[in-house]
Short mmCIF file of C-alpha atoms and ligand atoms in Angstrom, two decimals:
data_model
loop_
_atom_site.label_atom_id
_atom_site.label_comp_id
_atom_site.label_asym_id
_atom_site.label_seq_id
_atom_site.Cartn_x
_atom_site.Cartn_y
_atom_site.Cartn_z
CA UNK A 1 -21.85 217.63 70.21
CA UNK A 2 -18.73 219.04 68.59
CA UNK A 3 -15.49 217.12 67.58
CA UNK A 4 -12.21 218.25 68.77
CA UNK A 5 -8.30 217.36 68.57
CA UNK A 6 -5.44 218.25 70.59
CA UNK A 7 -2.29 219.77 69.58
CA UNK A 8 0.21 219.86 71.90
CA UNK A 9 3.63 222.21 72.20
CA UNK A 10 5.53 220.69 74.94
CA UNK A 11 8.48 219.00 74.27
CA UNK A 12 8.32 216.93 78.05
CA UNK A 13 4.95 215.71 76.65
CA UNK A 14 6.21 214.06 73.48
CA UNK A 15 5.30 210.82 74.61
CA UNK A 16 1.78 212.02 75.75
CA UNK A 17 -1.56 211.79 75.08
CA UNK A 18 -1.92 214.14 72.25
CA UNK A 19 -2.42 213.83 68.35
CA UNK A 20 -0.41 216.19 67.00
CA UNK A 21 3.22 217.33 67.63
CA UNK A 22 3.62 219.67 64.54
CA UNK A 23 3.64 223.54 64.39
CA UNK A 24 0.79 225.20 65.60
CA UNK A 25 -0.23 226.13 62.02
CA UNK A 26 0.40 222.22 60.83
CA UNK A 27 -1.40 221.48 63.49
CA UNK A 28 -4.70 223.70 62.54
CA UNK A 29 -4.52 223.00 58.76
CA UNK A 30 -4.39 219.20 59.61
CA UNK A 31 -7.75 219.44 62.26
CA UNK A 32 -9.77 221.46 59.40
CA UNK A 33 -8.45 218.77 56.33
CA UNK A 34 -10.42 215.99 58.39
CA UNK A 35 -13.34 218.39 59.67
CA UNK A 36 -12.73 218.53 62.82
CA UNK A 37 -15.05 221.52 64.63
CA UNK A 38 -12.25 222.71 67.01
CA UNK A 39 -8.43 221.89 68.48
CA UNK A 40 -7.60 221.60 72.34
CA UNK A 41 -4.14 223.30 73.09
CA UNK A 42 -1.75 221.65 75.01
CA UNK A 43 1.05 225.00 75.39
CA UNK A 44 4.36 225.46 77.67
CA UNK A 45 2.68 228.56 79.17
CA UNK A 46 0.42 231.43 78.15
CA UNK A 47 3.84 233.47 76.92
CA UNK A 48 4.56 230.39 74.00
CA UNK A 49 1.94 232.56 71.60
CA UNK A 50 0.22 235.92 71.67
CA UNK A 51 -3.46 234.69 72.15
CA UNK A 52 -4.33 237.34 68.47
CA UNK A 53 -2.18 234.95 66.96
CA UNK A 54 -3.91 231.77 67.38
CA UNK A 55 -7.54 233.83 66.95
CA UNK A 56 -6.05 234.51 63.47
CA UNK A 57 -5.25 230.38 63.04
CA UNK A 58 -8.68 229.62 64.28
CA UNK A 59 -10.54 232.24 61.66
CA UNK A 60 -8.29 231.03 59.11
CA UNK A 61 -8.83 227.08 59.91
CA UNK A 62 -12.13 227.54 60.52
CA UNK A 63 -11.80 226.20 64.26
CA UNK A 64 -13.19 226.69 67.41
CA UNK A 65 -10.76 226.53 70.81
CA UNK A 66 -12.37 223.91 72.82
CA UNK A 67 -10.08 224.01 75.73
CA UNK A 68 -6.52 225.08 76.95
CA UNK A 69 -4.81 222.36 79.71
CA UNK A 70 -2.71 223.37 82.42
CA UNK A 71 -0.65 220.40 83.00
CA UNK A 72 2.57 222.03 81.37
CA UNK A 73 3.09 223.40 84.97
CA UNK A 74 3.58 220.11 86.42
CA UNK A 75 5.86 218.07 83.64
CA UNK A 76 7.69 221.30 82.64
CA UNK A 77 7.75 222.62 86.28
CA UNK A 78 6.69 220.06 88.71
CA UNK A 79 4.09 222.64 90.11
CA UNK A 80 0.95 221.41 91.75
CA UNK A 81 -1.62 223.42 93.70
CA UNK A 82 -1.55 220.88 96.31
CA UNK A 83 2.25 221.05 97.08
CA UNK A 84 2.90 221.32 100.89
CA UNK A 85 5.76 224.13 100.05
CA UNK A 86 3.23 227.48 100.33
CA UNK A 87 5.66 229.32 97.69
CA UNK A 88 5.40 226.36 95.41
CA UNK A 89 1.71 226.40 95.98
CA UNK A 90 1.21 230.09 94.83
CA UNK A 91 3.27 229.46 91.75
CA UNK A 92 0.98 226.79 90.45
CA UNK A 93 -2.09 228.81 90.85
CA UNK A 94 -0.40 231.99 89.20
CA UNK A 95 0.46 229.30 86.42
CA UNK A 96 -3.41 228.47 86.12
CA UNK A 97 -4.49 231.55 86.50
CA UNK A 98 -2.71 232.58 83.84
CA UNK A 99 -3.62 230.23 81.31
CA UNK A 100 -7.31 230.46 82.53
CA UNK A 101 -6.63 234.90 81.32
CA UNK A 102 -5.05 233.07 78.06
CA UNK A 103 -7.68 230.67 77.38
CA UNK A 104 -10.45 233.43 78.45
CA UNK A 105 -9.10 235.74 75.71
CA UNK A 106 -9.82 233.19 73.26
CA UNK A 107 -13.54 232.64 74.92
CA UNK A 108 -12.20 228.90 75.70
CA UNK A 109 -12.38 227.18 79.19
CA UNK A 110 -8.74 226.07 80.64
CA UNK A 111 -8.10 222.46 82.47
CA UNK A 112 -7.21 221.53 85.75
CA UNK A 113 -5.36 217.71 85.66
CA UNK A 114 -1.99 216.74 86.65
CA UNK A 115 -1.65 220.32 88.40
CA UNK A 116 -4.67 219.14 91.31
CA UNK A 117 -1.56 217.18 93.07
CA UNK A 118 -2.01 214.34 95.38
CA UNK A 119 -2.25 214.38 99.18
CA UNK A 120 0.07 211.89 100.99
CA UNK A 121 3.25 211.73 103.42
CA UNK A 122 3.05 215.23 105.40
CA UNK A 123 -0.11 215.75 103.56
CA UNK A 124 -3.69 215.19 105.21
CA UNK A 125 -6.36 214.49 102.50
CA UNK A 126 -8.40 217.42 104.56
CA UNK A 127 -5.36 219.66 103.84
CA UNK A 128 -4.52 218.73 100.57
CA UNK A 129 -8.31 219.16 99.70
CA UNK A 130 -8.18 222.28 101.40
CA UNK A 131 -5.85 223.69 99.35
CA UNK A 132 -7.25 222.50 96.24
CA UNK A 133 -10.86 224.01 97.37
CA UNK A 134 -8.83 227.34 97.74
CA UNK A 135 -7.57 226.97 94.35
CA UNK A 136 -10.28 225.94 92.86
CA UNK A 137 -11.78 229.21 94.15
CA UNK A 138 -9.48 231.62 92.84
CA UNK A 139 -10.20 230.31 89.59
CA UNK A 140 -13.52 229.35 89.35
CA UNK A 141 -13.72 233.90 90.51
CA UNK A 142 -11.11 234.19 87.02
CA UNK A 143 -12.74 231.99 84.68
CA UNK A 144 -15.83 234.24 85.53
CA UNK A 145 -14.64 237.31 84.76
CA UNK A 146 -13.82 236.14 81.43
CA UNK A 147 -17.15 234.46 80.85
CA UNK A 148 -15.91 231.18 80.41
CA UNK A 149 -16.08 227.98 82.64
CA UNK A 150 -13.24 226.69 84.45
CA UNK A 151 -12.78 222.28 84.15
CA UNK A 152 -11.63 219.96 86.62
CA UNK A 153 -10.66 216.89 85.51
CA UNK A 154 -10.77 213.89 87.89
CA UNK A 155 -8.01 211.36 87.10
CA UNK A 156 -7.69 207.50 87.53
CA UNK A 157 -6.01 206.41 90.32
CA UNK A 158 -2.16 206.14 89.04
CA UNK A 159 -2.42 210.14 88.49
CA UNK A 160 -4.19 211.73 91.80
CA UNK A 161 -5.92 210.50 94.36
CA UNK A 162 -8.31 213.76 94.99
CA UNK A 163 -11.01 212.82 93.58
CA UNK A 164 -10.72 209.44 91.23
CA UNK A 165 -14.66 209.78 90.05
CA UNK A 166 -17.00 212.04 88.28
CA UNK A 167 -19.89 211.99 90.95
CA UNK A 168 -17.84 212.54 93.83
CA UNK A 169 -16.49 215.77 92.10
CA UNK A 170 -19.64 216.75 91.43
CA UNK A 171 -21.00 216.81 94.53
CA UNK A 172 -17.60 218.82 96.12
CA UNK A 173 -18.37 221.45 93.51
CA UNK A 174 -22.02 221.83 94.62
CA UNK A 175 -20.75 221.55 98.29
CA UNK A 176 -18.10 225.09 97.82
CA UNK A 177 -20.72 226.61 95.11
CA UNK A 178 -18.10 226.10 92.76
CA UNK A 179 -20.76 227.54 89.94
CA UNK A 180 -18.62 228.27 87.03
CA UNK A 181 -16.67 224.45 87.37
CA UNK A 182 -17.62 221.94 85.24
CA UNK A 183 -16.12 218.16 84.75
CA UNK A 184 -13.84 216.88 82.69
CA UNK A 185 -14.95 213.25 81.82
CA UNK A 186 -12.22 211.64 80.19
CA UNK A 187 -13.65 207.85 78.74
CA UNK A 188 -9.54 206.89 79.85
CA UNK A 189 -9.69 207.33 83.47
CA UNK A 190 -13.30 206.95 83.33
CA UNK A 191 -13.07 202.97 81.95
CA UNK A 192 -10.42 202.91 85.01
CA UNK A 193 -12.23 204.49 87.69
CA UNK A 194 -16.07 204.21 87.36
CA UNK A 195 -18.25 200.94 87.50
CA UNK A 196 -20.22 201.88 84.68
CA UNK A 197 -19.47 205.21 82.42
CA UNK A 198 -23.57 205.69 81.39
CA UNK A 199 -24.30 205.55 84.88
CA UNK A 200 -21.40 208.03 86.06
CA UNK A 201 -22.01 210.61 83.50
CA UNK A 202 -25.90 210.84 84.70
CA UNK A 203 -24.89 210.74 87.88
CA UNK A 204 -22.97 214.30 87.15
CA UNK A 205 -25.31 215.93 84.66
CA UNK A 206 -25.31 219.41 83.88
CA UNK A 207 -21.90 218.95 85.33
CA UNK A 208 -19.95 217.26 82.71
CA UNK A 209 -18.72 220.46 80.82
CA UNK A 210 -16.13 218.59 78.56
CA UNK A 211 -15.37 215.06 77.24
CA UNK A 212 -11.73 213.63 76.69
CA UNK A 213 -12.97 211.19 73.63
CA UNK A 214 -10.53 208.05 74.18
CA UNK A 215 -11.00 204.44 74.28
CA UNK A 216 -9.87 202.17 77.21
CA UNK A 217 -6.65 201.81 76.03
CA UNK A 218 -5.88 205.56 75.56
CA UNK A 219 -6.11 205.23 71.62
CA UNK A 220 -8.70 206.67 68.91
CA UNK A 221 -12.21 205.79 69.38
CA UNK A 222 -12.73 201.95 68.51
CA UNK A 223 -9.10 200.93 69.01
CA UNK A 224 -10.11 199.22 72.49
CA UNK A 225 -13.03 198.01 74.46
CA UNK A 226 -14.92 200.79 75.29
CA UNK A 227 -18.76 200.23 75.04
CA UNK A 228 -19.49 203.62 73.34
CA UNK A 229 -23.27 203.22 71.76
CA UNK A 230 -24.40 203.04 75.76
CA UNK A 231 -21.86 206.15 76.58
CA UNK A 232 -23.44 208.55 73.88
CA UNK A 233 -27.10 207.60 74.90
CA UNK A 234 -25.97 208.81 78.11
CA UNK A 235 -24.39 212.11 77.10
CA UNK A 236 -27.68 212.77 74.65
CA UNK A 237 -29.80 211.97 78.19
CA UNK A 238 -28.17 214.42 80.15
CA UNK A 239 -28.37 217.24 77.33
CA UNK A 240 -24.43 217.52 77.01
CA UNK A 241 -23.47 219.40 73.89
CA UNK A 242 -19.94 220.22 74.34
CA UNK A 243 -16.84 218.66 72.36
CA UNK A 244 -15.66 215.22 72.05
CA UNK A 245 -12.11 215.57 72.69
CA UNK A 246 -9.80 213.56 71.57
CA UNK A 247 -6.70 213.61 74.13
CA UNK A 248 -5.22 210.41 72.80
CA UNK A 249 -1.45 208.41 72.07
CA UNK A 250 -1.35 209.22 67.88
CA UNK A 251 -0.91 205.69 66.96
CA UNK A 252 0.20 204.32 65.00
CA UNK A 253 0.83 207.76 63.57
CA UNK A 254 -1.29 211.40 64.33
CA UNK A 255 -2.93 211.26 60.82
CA UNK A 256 -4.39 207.93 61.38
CA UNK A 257 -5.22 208.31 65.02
CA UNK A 258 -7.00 211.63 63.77
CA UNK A 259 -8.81 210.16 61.02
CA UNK A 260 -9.97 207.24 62.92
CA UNK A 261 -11.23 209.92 65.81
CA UNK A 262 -12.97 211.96 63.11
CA UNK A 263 -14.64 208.68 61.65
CA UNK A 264 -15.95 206.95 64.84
CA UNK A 265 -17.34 210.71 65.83
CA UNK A 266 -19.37 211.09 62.87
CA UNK A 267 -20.66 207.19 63.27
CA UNK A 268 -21.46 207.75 66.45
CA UNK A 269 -23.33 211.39 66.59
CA UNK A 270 -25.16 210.61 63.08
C1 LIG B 301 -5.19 215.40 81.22
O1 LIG B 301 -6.33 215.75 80.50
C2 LIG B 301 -5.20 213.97 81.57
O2 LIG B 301 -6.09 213.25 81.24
C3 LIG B 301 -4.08 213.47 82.38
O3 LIG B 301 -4.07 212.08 82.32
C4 LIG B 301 -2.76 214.03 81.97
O4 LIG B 301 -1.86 213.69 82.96
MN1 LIG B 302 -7.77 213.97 80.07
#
């Protein structure tokens, strides 16, 4: 398993989940001081930075690209692929799709969260899930083509209500042959949503294609009451050797929150 940290760009998301704030280059010299193998972007759009340039950080730094996420569409534009406006709808996905080209030209997956939408009011769960298999299509086809996976991320309860749990999601992708989807399991939503995390991430298997590395309260590793001896056992069962991500609040401050990610990652995989 490989460590990773997220650096985010979007001014909405300030008060986010997401370590560092800086420049993009702080932001990569900081993730290779503490040894960190890669850095999760967290961009406005795919136009914020010519995908050459942030190759060039990554050879410099020393870093790998573990993921790009999507969810600037949603809290800088309110899209969602499950929006019952059809124009509003196609927006969204051209917005995914176009991070999924970004991310692809950097040989690193992009995410599906807060852009998956909710179904409610004038919105059937069958249609809303409709639309979101239709989606879910299109770029499952464009991560593909760019030999790189596509990563849904299924969220607690307070953020969606598609699909809340890993093994559920699992089984939809199986159902629509969804072959080049994997799952995001975040430990957040994951201490929220499933009776016991060992059991849900064997449960998905070769599914779980990323890992949002967070304790129960959102903070660095060891902050809160996450069980997390009994969590990696699991991940070693099932033969998962993708990053630990940590898409976390950076308190009290990003260097600390970083450090005490980087620490509790090399406790726990050595
Ligand atoms: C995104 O990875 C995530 O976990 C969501 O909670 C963001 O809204
Ligand atoms: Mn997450």
């Amino acid at each position: 398993m490989k460590s990773a940290i997220t650096l985010a760009q979007v001014p909405e998301a300030k008060a986010g989940p997401f370590v560092f704030h800086q420049s993009l280059p702080d932001g990569f010299a900081r993730a290779e001081k503490l040894g960190f193998d890669a850095v999760e972007l967290f961009l406005p759009g795919p136009e914020f930075i010519d995908p050459e340039s942030v190759k060039a950080m990554a050879t410099e730094h020393d870093l790998g690209i573990a993921a790009v996420g999507t969810g600037a569409g949603m809290v800088q534009h309110g899209l969602s692929l499950t929006d019952p406006d059809p124009g509003r709808r196609t927006e969204a996905l051209e917005f995914v799709l176009s991070m999924i080209d970004f991310g692809g030209q950097l040989g690193a997956p992009a995410i599906l969260g807060s852009m998956q939408g909710k179904w409610g009011g004038e919105v059937s769960r069958d249609q809303s899930l409709a639309w979101l298999t239709e989606a879910l299509q299109a770029a499952d086809e464009c991560a593909a083509r760019h030999g790189v996976t596509f990563i849904y991320e299924p969220l607690n309860r307070y953020e969606t209500n598609q699909f809340n749990q890993l093994a559920p999601a699992a089984a939809y992708l199986d159902q629509h042959k969804l072959d080049h989807t994997v799952l995001l399991a975040d430990l957040f939503h994951m201490n929220i949503e499933e009776p016991d995390l060992g059991e849900a991430l064997r449960a998905a298997g070769p599914k779980v294609g990323h890992v949002h590395f967070a304790d129960s309260n959102r903070q660095a590793i060891g902050s809160g009451h996450t069980e997390m001896t009994s969590v990696l056992a699991a991940l070693r069962e099932i033969g998962y050797d993708g990053y630990l991500s940590a898409e976390i609040f950076p308190l009290p401050d990003p260097d600390t929150a970083a450090l005490q990610t980087i620490r509790a990652f090399r406790d726990l995989i050595n």
